[in-house]
Coordinates of C-alpha atoms in Angstrom, one line a residue:
Chain A
M1 CA 15.5 23.4 8.8
N2 CA 12.0 23.3 10.2
Q3 CA 10.1 23.2 7.0
L4 CA 8.5 20.1 5.4
Q5 CA 10.4 18.9 2.3
L6 CA 8.5 17.3 -0.5
R7 CA 9.8 15.1 -3.4
H8 CA 8.2 12.9 -6.1
V9 CA 9.5 9.4 -5.6
S10 CA 12.3 8.4 -7.9
G11 CA 15.8 7.2 -7.1
R12 CA 17.7 10.5 -7.6
R13 CA 15.2 12.6 -5.7
L14 CA 14.9 10.3 -2.7
S15 CA 18.6 10.0 -2.4
S16 CA 18.8 13.8 -2.3
L17 CA 16.7 13.7 0.9
L18 CA 19.5 11.7 2.5
A19 CA 22.4 13.6 1.1
E20 CA 21.9 16.9 2.9
V21 CA 21.0 16.4 6.5
A22 CA 21.6 18.5 9.5
D23 CA 24.8 17.9 11.5
T24 CA 23.4 18.2 15.0
P25 CA 20.0 16.9 15.9
F26 CA 18.0 17.9 18.9
R27 CA 18.7 16.1 22.2
F28 CA 16.2 15.8 25.1
S29 CA 17.6 16.8 28.5
D30 CA 16.2 15.2 31.6
E31 CA 14.5 18.5 32.5
Q32 CA 12.8 18.6 29.0
R33 CA 11.6 15.0 29.4
D34 CA 10.1 16.0 32.9
A35 CA 8.5 19.1 31.5
L36 CA 6.8 17.1 28.7
A37 CA 5.6 14.5 31.2
A38 CA 4.1 17.3 33.3
R39 CA 2.2 18.6 30.3
F40 CA 0.7 15.1 29.6
R41 CA -0.1 14.7 33.3
A42 CA -2.0 18.0 33.2
V43 CA -4.4 16.3 30.8
P44 CA -6.2 13.9 33.1
T45 CA -7.3 10.5 31.9
T46 CA -9.3 7.7 33.5
Q47 CA -7.8 5.0 31.4
H48 CA -4.4 4.4 29.7
R49 CA -4.2 6.3 26.4
R50 CA -2.1 5.5 23.4
L51 CA -1.1 8.2 21.0
D52 CA 0.7 8.1 17.7
A53 CA 1.0 10.0 14.4
W54 CA -2.5 8.9 13.4
S55 CA -4.0 10.4 16.6
V56 CA -2.2 13.7 15.8
E57 CA -3.3 13.7 12.1
Q58 CA -6.9 13.0 13.1
G59 CA -6.9 15.8 15.6
G60 CA -7.1 13.6 18.7
A61 CA -10.0 11.5 17.4
E62 CA -10.8 8.3 19.3
P63 CA -9.5 5.3 17.4
T64 CA -12.1 2.9 16.2
P65 CA -12.1 -0.5 17.9
F66 CA -9.3 -2.7 16.4
A67 CA -9.9 -6.0 14.7
W68 CA -7.4 -8.0 12.8
S69 CA -7.8 -8.3 9.1
P70 CA -5.5 -9.3 6.2
S71 CA -4.8 -5.6 5.5
N72 CA -3.8 -4.7 9.0
A73 CA -1.8 -7.8 9.5
R74 CA 0.4 -7.1 6.5
R75 CA 2.7 -4.6 8.0
S76 CA 3.6 -6.8 11.0
L77 CA 4.3 -9.8 8.9
G78 CA 5.7 -8.0 5.9
R79 CA 8.2 -6.0 8.1
S80 CA 9.6 -9.2 9.6
A81 CA 9.8 -10.8 6.2
L82 CA 11.6 -7.7 4.7
A83 CA 14.2 -7.8 7.5
A84 CA 14.7 -11.6 7.0
V85 CA 15.4 -11.1 3.3
H86 CA 17.5 -8.0 3.7
V87 CA 20.0 -9.8 6.0
G88 CA 19.9 -13.0 3.9
R89 CA 18.0 -15.1 6.3
S90 CA 15.4 -16.0 3.7
P91 CA 15.7 -16.5 0.0
S92 CA 12.6 -14.5 -1.1
L93 CA 9.8 -12.4 0.4
A94 CA 7.2 -15.1 -0.4
V95 CA 9.2 -17.7 1.5
A96 CA 9.9 -15.2 4.3
V97 CA 6.2 -14.3 4.7
R98 CA 5.3 -18.0 4.8
Q99 CA 7.9 -18.6 7.5
E100 CA 6.7 -15.6 9.5
I101 CA 3.1 -16.7 9.4
E102 CA 4.2 -20.2 10.6
R103 CA 6.3 -18.6 13.4
V104 CA 3.6 -16.3 14.5
S105 CA 0.9 -19.1 14.4
D106 CA 3.1 -21.3 16.5
R107 CA 3.1 -18.7 19.2
A108 CA -0.7 -19.1 19.5
L109 CA 0.0 -22.4 21.4
S110 CA 1.7 -20.5 24.2
P111 CA -0.6 -20.2 27.3
S112 CA 0.6 -16.7 27.8
I113 CA -0.5 -15.4 24.4
P114 CA -3.2 -12.7 24.6
S115 CA -6.5 -13.7 23.0
G116 CA -6.5 -10.5 20.8
S117 CA -3.1 -11.2 19.3
L118 CA -2.3 -11.7 15.7
A119 CA -1.2 -15.3 16.5
V120 CA -4.6 -16.3 17.9
W121 CA -6.4 -14.6 15.0
L122 CA -4.3 -16.3 12.4
V123 CA -4.7 -19.8 13.6
H124 CA -8.5 -19.4 13.6
Q125 CA -8.6 -18.4 9.9
R126 CA -9.4 -20.7 7.0
P127 CA -6.6 -21.6 4.6
A128 CA -7.8 -19.2 1.9
V129 CA -7.8 -16.3 4.4
R130 CA -4.3 -17.2 5.5
A131 CA -3.3 -17.2 1.9
I132 CA -4.8 -13.7 1.4
V133 CA -2.9 -12.5 4.5
A134 CA 0.3 -13.8 2.8
A135 CA -0.6 -12.0 -0.4
E136 CA -1.1 -8.8 1.5
A137 CA 2.2 -9.1 3.4
V138 CA 4.2 -10.0 0.3
T139 CA 2.7 -7.0 -1.5
W140 CA 3.5 -4.7 1.4
A141 CA 7.0 -6.0 1.7
T142 CA 7.7 -5.8 -2.0
E143 CA 6.4 -2.3 -2.5
T144 CA 8.4 -1.2 0.6
L145 CA 11.5 -2.9 -0.7
E146 CA 11.1 -1.1 -4.0
C147 CA 11.0 2.2 -2.2
F148 CA 14.0 1.5 0.0
D149 CA 16.0 0.5 -3.1
D150 CA 15.2 4.0 -4.5
L151 CA 17.1 5.5 -1.5
L152 CA 20.3 4.3 -3.2
V153 CA 22.1 3.9 0.2
D154 CA 22.5 1.1 2.7
W155 CA 19.5 0.8 4.9
E156 CA 18.6 -1.4 7.9
A157 CA 15.1 -2.8 8.2
L158 CA 13.7 -2.0 11.7
G159 CA 11.8 -4.9 13.3
S160 CA 9.8 -2.7 15.7
D161 CA 8.3 0.7 16.2
A162 CA 9.5 3.2 18.8
Y163 CA 7.6 3.1 22.1
Y164 CA 7.8 5.5 25.0
D165 CA 5.7 5.5 28.2
V166 CA 5.4 8.9 29.7
A167 CA 6.2 8.6 33.4
G168 CA 3.2 9.0 35.7
A169 CA 0.9 10.1 32.9
R170 CA -0.8 6.8 31.8
T171 CA 0.3 7.6 28.3
S172 CA 2.0 5.5 25.7
L173 CA 3.5 7.0 22.6
R174 CA 4.2 4.9 19.4
G175 CA 6.4 6.1 16.6
R176 CA 6.2 4.3 13.3
R177 CA 9.4 3.5 11.5
E178 CA 10.4 1.0 8.9
A179 CA 14.0 1.5 8.1
L180 CA 17.1 3.2 9.4
V181 CA 19.9 4.8 7.4
N182 CA 23.1 5.5 9.2
A183 CA 24.5 8.8 8.0
P184 CA 28.0 9.9 9.1
T185 CA 26.6 12.3 11.6
G186 CA 23.6 10.4 12.9
R187 CA 20.4 8.4 12.1
V188 CA 17.8 9.0 9.3
L189 CA 14.5 7.3 9.9
V190 CA 12.3 6.1 7.0
R191 CA 8.5 5.5 7.5
V192 CA 6.1 4.1 5.0
R193 CA 2.4 4.8 4.8
S194 CA -0.4 3.7 2.4
G195 CA -2.7 6.1 0.6
A196 CA -1.8 9.7 -0.1
P197 CA -0.4 12.3 2.4
G198 CA -3.0 14.8 3.7
A199 CA -2.7 18.3 5.0
S200 CA -1.7 17.0 8.5
A201 CA 1.0 14.6 7.2
G202 CA 3.8 16.8 8.4
A203 CA 2.3 16.9 11.9
G204 CA 2.2 13.1 11.8
L205 CA 5.9 12.9 10.8
R206 CA 6.9 15.2 13.6
A207 CA 4.9 13.0 16.1
D208 CA 6.9 10.0 14.9
L209 CA 10.1 12.0 15.1
V210 CA 9.5 13.1 18.8
T211 CA 8.5 9.6 19.9
D212 CA 11.6 8.1 18.4
A213 CA 13.7 10.7 20.2
L214 CA 12.0 10.0 23.5
A215 CA 12.5 6.3 23.0
N216 CA 16.2 6.8 22.3
P217 CA 18.2 6.0 25.5
L218 CA 20.2 9.3 25.0
G219 CA 17.2 11.3 23.9
V220 CA 18.8 12.1 20.6
A221 CA 16.4 12.8 17.7
A222 CA 17.0 11.4 14.2
L223 CA 18.8 13.8 11.9
R224 CA 15.7 13.5 9.6
I225 CA 12.6 11.5 9.2
V226 CA 11.5 10.6 5.7
G227 CA 7.9 9.6 5.1
L228 CA 7.2 7.6 2.0
W229 CA 3.7 7.3 0.5
P230 CA 4.3 4.7 -2.3
D231 CA 0.7 4.8 -3.5
A232 CA 1.0 8.5 -4.2
G233 CA 4.7 8.5 -5.3
I234 CA 5.4 11.2 -2.7
A235 CA 8.1 11.5 0.0
L236 CA 8.0 14.1 2.8
A237 CA 10.7 14.8 5.2
V238 CA 11.3 16.8 8.4
D239 CA 14.7 17.4 10.2
G240 CA 15.4 16.6 13.8
T241 CA 15.7 20.2 14.8
E242 CA 14.5 21.6 18.1
G243 CA 11.7 23.4 16.4
N244 CA 10.3 20.2 14.8
V245 CA 10.7 18.1 17.9
K246 CA 8.9 20.8 20.0
R247 CA 6.1 21.0 17.4
G248 CA 5.8 17.2 17.4
A249 CA 5.5 17.2 21.2
R250 CA 2.9 19.9 21.1
G251 CA 0.9 17.9 18.6
L252 CA 0.8 14.9 20.8
V253 CA -0.2 16.8 23.9
R254 CA -2.9 18.6 21.8
A255 CA -4.2 15.2 20.6
A256 CA -4.4 14.0 24.2
S257 CA -6.2 17.1 25.3
V258 CA -8.7 17.0 22.4
R259 CA -9.4 13.3 23.1
Q260 CA -9.9 14.0 26.8
G261 CA -12.2 16.9 26.0
A262 CA -14.3 14.7 23.7
T263 CA -14.5 12.0 26.4
T264 CA -15.6 14.5 29.0
Q265 CA -18.3 15.9 26.7
R266 CA -19.6 12.4 25.8
R267 CA -19.9 11.6 29.5
A268 CA -21.7 14.9 30.2
S269 CA -24.2 14.3 27.5
Chain B
M1 CA -6.3 -27.3 -33.6
I2 CA -4.6 -25.9 -30.6
S3 CA -6.3 -26.7 -27.3
A4 CA -6.9 -23.9 -24.8
D5 CA -4.3 -25.5 -22.5
R6 CA -1.6 -25.1 -25.1
L7 CA -2.2 -21.4 -25.7
P8 CA 0.4 -19.1 -24.3
T9 CA -0.3 -18.1 -20.7
V10 CA -0.1 -14.6 -19.3
M11 CA 3.3 -15.6 -17.8
D12 CA 4.5 -16.7 -21.3
V13 CA 3.3 -13.5 -22.8
V14 CA 5.0 -11.4 -20.2
R15 CA 8.2 -13.4 -20.4
A16 CA 8.5 -13.0 -24.2
G17 CA 11.3 -10.8 -25.6
R18 CA 13.5 -11.0 -22.5
S19 CA 16.7 -10.5 -24.5
T20 CA 15.4 -7.3 -26.2
R21 CA 14.0 -5.3 -23.3
P22 CA 14.4 -1.5 -23.5
P23 CA 16.6 0.4 -21.0
R24 CA 14.9 1.4 -17.8
D25 CA 13.2 4.8 -18.4
V26 CA 13.5 7.1 -15.4
D27 CA 13.3 10.4 -17.3
T28 CA 9.8 10.4 -18.8
A29 CA 7.8 10.8 -15.5
D30 CA 8.7 14.5 -15.2
Q31 CA 7.7 15.2 -18.8
L32 CA 4.4 13.4 -18.3
R33 CA 3.7 15.5 -15.2
A34 CA 4.4 18.7 -17.2
A35 CA 2.2 17.6 -20.1
L36 CA -0.7 16.9 -17.6
R37 CA -0.8 20.6 -16.6
R38 CA -2.4 21.5 -19.9
H39 CA -6.0 21.5 -18.6
V40 CA -6.7 22.5 -15.1
P41 CA -10.3 22.0 -13.9
Q42 CA -11.8 24.1 -11.2
G43 CA -12.2 22.1 -8.0
E44 CA -11.0 18.5 -7.9
L45 CA -11.6 15.8 -10.4
T46 CA -10.9 12.1 -9.9
L47 CA -10.2 9.8 -12.8
R48 CA -10.0 6.0 -12.9
A49 CA -9.3 3.5 -15.6
R50 CA -13.0 2.8 -15.9
D51 CA -13.7 6.4 -16.8
L52 CA -11.6 5.7 -20.0
R53 CA -13.4 2.5 -20.9
S54 CA -16.3 2.3 -23.3
D55 CA -19.6 3.6 -22.1
T56 CA -21.5 0.4 -22.9
L57 CA -23.2 -0.9 -19.9
S58 CA -22.8 -4.7 -19.7
L59 CA -23.3 -7.4 -17.2
S60 CA -19.7 -6.7 -16.0
H61 CA -20.9 -3.3 -14.8
S62 CA -23.9 -4.6 -12.9
S63 CA -23.6 -5.3 -9.2
L64 CA -23.4 -9.0 -9.8
G65 CA -20.9 -8.4 -12.5
L66 CA -18.7 -6.3 -10.3
L67 CA -19.1 -8.8 -7.5
R68 CA -18.0 -11.6 -9.8
G69 CA -15.0 -9.5 -10.8
T70 CA -14.1 -8.9 -7.2
L71 CA -14.2 -12.7 -6.4
V72 CA -12.1 -13.5 -9.5
T73 CA -9.6 -11.0 -8.2
Q74 CA -9.4 -12.8 -4.9
L75 CA -8.6 -16.0 -6.9
L76 CA -5.8 -14.2 -8.6
R77 CA -4.5 -13.1 -5.2
L78 CA -4.6 -16.6 -4.0
A79 CA -2.7 -17.7 -7.1
S80 CA 0.0 -15.1 -6.5
V81 CA 1.1 -16.9 -3.4
G82 CA 0.7 -20.4 -4.9
Y83 CA -2.5 -21.3 -3.2
V84 CA -4.8 -23.6 -5.3
P85 CA -8.4 -23.5 -4.0
Q86 CA -10.4 -26.7 -3.9
D87 CA -13.7 -24.8 -4.1
P88 CA -13.0 -21.5 -5.9
F89 CA -16.3 -19.8 -5.2
T90 CA -16.4 -20.6 -1.5
E91 CA -12.8 -19.8 -0.9
A92 CA -12.9 -16.6 -2.9
V93 CA -15.9 -15.5 -0.8
E94 CA -14.0 -16.3 2.5
A95 CA -11.0 -14.4 1.3
F96 CA -13.1 -11.4 0.2
I97 CA -15.1 -11.2 3.4
A98 CA -12.0 -11.4 5.6
G99 CA -10.6 -8.4 3.7
D100 CA -13.4 -6.0 4.4
D101 CA -16.8 -7.3 5.8
R102 CA -18.2 -3.8 5.6
D103 CA -17.7 -3.6 1.8
E104 CA -21.0 -2.9 -0.1
F105 CA -20.5 -6.1 -2.1
V106 CA -20.4 -8.2 1.0
Q107 CA -23.9 -7.0 1.7
I108 CA -25.0 -7.8 -1.9
L109 CA -23.5 -11.2 -1.5
R110 CA -25.4 -11.8 1.8
D111 CA -28.6 -10.6 0.2
L112 CA -28.5 -13.1 -2.7
D113 CA -31.2 -15.8 -2.6
R114 CA -30.1 -19.4 -3.0
D115 CA -30.8 -19.5 -6.8
E116 CA -28.8 -16.2 -7.4
R117 CA -25.9 -17.5 -5.2
D118 CA -25.7 -20.8 -7.1
R119 CA -25.7 -19.0 -10.4
L120 CA -23.0 -16.7 -9.2
A121 CA -21.0 -19.7 -7.9
A122 CA -21.2 -21.4 -11.3
D123 CA -20.2 -18.2 -13.1
V124 CA -17.2 -17.7 -10.8
A125 CA -16.2 -21.4 -11.2
A126 CA -16.1 -21.0 -15.0
H127 CA -14.0 -17.9 -14.7
A128 CA -11.7 -19.7 -12.3
V129 CA -11.1 -22.4 -14.8
V130 CA -10.0 -19.9 -17.4
L131 CA -7.9 -18.0 -14.9
R132 CA -6.1 -21.2 -13.9
R133 CA -5.5 -22.3 -17.5
R134 CA -4.4 -18.9 -18.9
L135 CA -2.6 -17.3 -16.1
G136 CA 0.2 -19.8 -15.7
T137 CA 2.3 -20.3 -12.6
I138 CA 3.6 -17.1 -11.0
P139 CA 7.2 -17.6 -10.0
P140 CA 7.8 -16.1 -6.5
S141 CA 11.1 -14.8 -7.8
W142 CA 9.2 -12.3 -10.0
F143 CA 8.1 -10.5 -6.8
P144 CA 4.3 -10.7 -7.4
R145 CA 2.2 -8.2 -5.6
T146 CA -1.5 -7.8 -5.9
L147 CA -4.1 -5.0 -5.8
V148 CA -1.4 -2.4 -6.0
R149 CA -2.9 1.0 -5.5
G150 CA -2.0 4.3 -7.1
S151 CA -3.3 7.8 -6.2
V152 CA -1.4 10.5 -8.0
R153 CA -2.1 14.2 -8.1
V154 CA -1.5 16.0 -11.4
A155 CA -2.7 19.2 -13.1
G156 CA -1.5 21.4 -10.2
G157 CA -3.1 19.0 -7.7
H158 CA -6.6 19.5 -9.2
V159 CA -6.8 16.0 -10.7
V160 CA -6.3 12.7 -8.9
L161 CA -5.5 9.7 -11.0
K162 CA -6.6 6.6 -9.1
D163 CA -5.8 3.1 -10.1
T164 CA -5.5 -0.4 -8.8
I165 CA -3.4 -3.0 -10.7
D166 CA -4.5 -6.5 -10.1
L167 CA -1.0 -8.0 -10.3
V168 CA 2.4 -6.4 -10.7
L169 CA 5.5 -8.5 -11.5
G170 CA 9.2 -7.7 -11.6
R171 CA 11.3 -5.0 -10.0
R172 CA 12.1 -1.5 -11.1
V173 CA 15.8 -1.6 -10.1
G174 CA 18.2 -2.8 -12.8
D175 CA 19.3 -1.5 -16.2
T176 CA 16.4 -2.7 -18.3
A177 CA 12.6 -2.2 -17.9
A178 CA 11.3 -5.3 -16.0
V179 CA 7.9 -4.4 -14.4
A180 CA 4.8 -6.0 -15.9
L181 CA 1.4 -4.8 -15.0
I182 CA -1.4 -7.5 -15.3
D183 CA -5.0 -6.6 -15.5
V184 CA -7.6 -9.4 -15.2
T185 CA -11.1 -8.6 -16.4
T186 CA -14.2 -10.8 -16.4
S187 CA -15.5 -8.9 -19.5
P188 CA -14.5 -9.7 -23.1
L189 CA -11.7 -7.4 -24.4
D190 CA -12.5 -4.5 -26.6
A191 CA -10.7 -1.3 -27.8
S192 CA -11.2 0.3 -24.4
A193 CA -8.9 -2.3 -22.8
E194 CA -5.9 -0.7 -24.6
R195 CA -6.9 2.7 -23.2
A196 CA -7.2 1.2 -19.7
G197 CA -3.8 -0.4 -20.2
R198 CA -2.2 2.9 -21.2
F199 CA -3.8 4.5 -18.1
H200 CA -2.3 1.8 -15.8
A201 CA 1.1 2.4 -17.4
L202 CA 0.8 6.2 -16.9
V203 CA -0.2 6.0 -13.2
H204 CA 2.5 3.5 -12.5
T205 CA 5.1 5.7 -14.2
L206 CA 4.0 8.8 -12.2
R207 CA 3.8 6.9 -9.0
T208 CA 7.2 5.2 -9.1
G209 CA 9.2 7.4 -11.5
V210 CA 10.0 4.4 -13.7
A211 CA 8.1 3.3 -16.8
P212 CA 6.9 -0.3 -16.8
L213 CA 7.9 -2.8 -19.5
C214 CA 4.4 -3.8 -20.5
V215 CA 0.7 -4.2 -19.5
A216 CA -0.9 -7.5 -20.1
T217 CA -4.7 -8.0 -19.9
L218 CA -6.5 -11.3 -19.5
S219 CA -10.2 -11.8 -20.1
T220 CA -11.5 -14.6 -18.1
A221 CA -14.7 -14.4 -20.2
T222 CA -12.9 -15.5 -23.4
G223 CA -9.4 -16.5 -22.3
D224 CA -7.9 -13.8 -24.6
V225 CA -4.6 -12.2 -23.5
V226 CA -3.2 -9.1 -25.0
R227 CA 0.2 -7.5 -24.3
L228 CA 0.8 -3.7 -24.6
D229 CA 4.4 -2.8 -24.7
V230 CA 5.1 0.5 -22.9
D231 CA 7.2 3.1 -24.6
G232 CA 7.2 6.9 -24.8
D233 CA 4.5 6.8 -27.4
T234 CA 2.2 4.7 -25.2
L235 CA 2.6 7.1 -22.3
T236 CA 2.1 10.2 -24.5
R237 CA -1.2 8.7 -25.8
A238 CA -2.2 8.0 -22.2
V239 CA -1.6 11.7 -21.3
H240 CA -3.7 12.6 -24.4
D241 CA -6.5 10.3 -23.1
V242 CA -6.4 11.9 -19.7
N243 CA -6.1 15.4 -21.0
A244 CA -9.1 14.8 -23.3
T245 CA -11.2 13.5 -20.4
I246 CA -10.2 16.5 -18.2
H247 CA -10.9 18.8 -21.1
G248 CA -14.3 17.2 -21.5
A249 CA -15.0 17.7 -17.8
V250 CA -13.8 21.3 -17.9
A251 CA -16.0 22.0 -21.0
A252 CA -19.0 20.4 -19.3

């Protein structure tokens, strides 16, 4: 099925998104990987570019300069805390977040830590700001946990996103993912976003789907990727079919192309 | 005479009646969504809890009043993770600016002269005392989360119900209703607080598919705490409030 599926968030409806999944997901062959890399190489770039679902949803718009803040630190810290609680390594999300903040802050002492890292930012913050960071992370992790429990199936918290560097194209792809559900015939990915899904949410989901497939050592796509928007109470899903994977790949190449066009235009003016 | 310290805290109020909680309601959300299709405006309409509050302009609605409310919310967030500020105003400002230094209130804060800033600091400090005394200690095992946002489309997608709950406690899994929504306001409570409470319950139910147990509102102006138990009637009245507001907008 290549269509986007939509559900209001509630236990019964979410679990239905996991009950009826395709049997055979798409699998990238070496030739298909090479062909995709050639398409990215055809879009020249003077510097390394990073593309993700957000770039696709924004039509290739240049990302604004990144700066750490409590709200953009929450996912990194909250995700680790969620995983720690889920496997029983920590008694509560509040404790897990506190431990994660301490662990990350300790890394700031390492001479090899980049100056723009979360660790360096955290250790330079006042105690009240670190407490707000903790509040943000606990909130994110708890709301995410609530959503995952609505899935009514066993899930595995994923500690990292999917990354794929396109050979010879100076292009890194990042696919967001928060949890994995192992179905009898393959993987179902779950991704969580804040806010409400817009008109390009499906294109974003397909971008995450294709990046995860490329990052998979066997090139196998997930059976389905489910996007959860807890703020809006909405879940969207796309299947790991050839059609969806190809549309996802086209979206990423288009985003690279639009961004390159904008860069060229800016330089010309 | 009962001293203010002996009055029940928000945590006491939320904890009350643990043995008689209603079963978890997962069926009402669809009915509410259907009932909200009655009036469909042309174009898009956004409704927030404040649209249902009384129209009276007060200090709480002025820039300084809103800024004070924002800073008190930061203190609530600090309390949610067990942080006790030594200097409530300074630390609330630090926490607020770290969150979003482009926020319009940050500019208002920076533009205050010394006298205005000291008055605001004294005001926030007084609200912080009431918050500390009347909130109670938030147990981490109650899964506290703060500034929980909702943005739910109803009426065929033409109306967006937007809401932010200051503090949410409890989980929606389990056999009985267990989620408490806490609203902290720096204004005195009036009849419109109940309407706002119903709106919070409605948006939460539509967003999560599960009705909350109750909505508790604390006024840090007076120390008053009220609890609104959420049932089918509460949610029906919330739909009526929203439909009446949409109808008013359509008629205008």
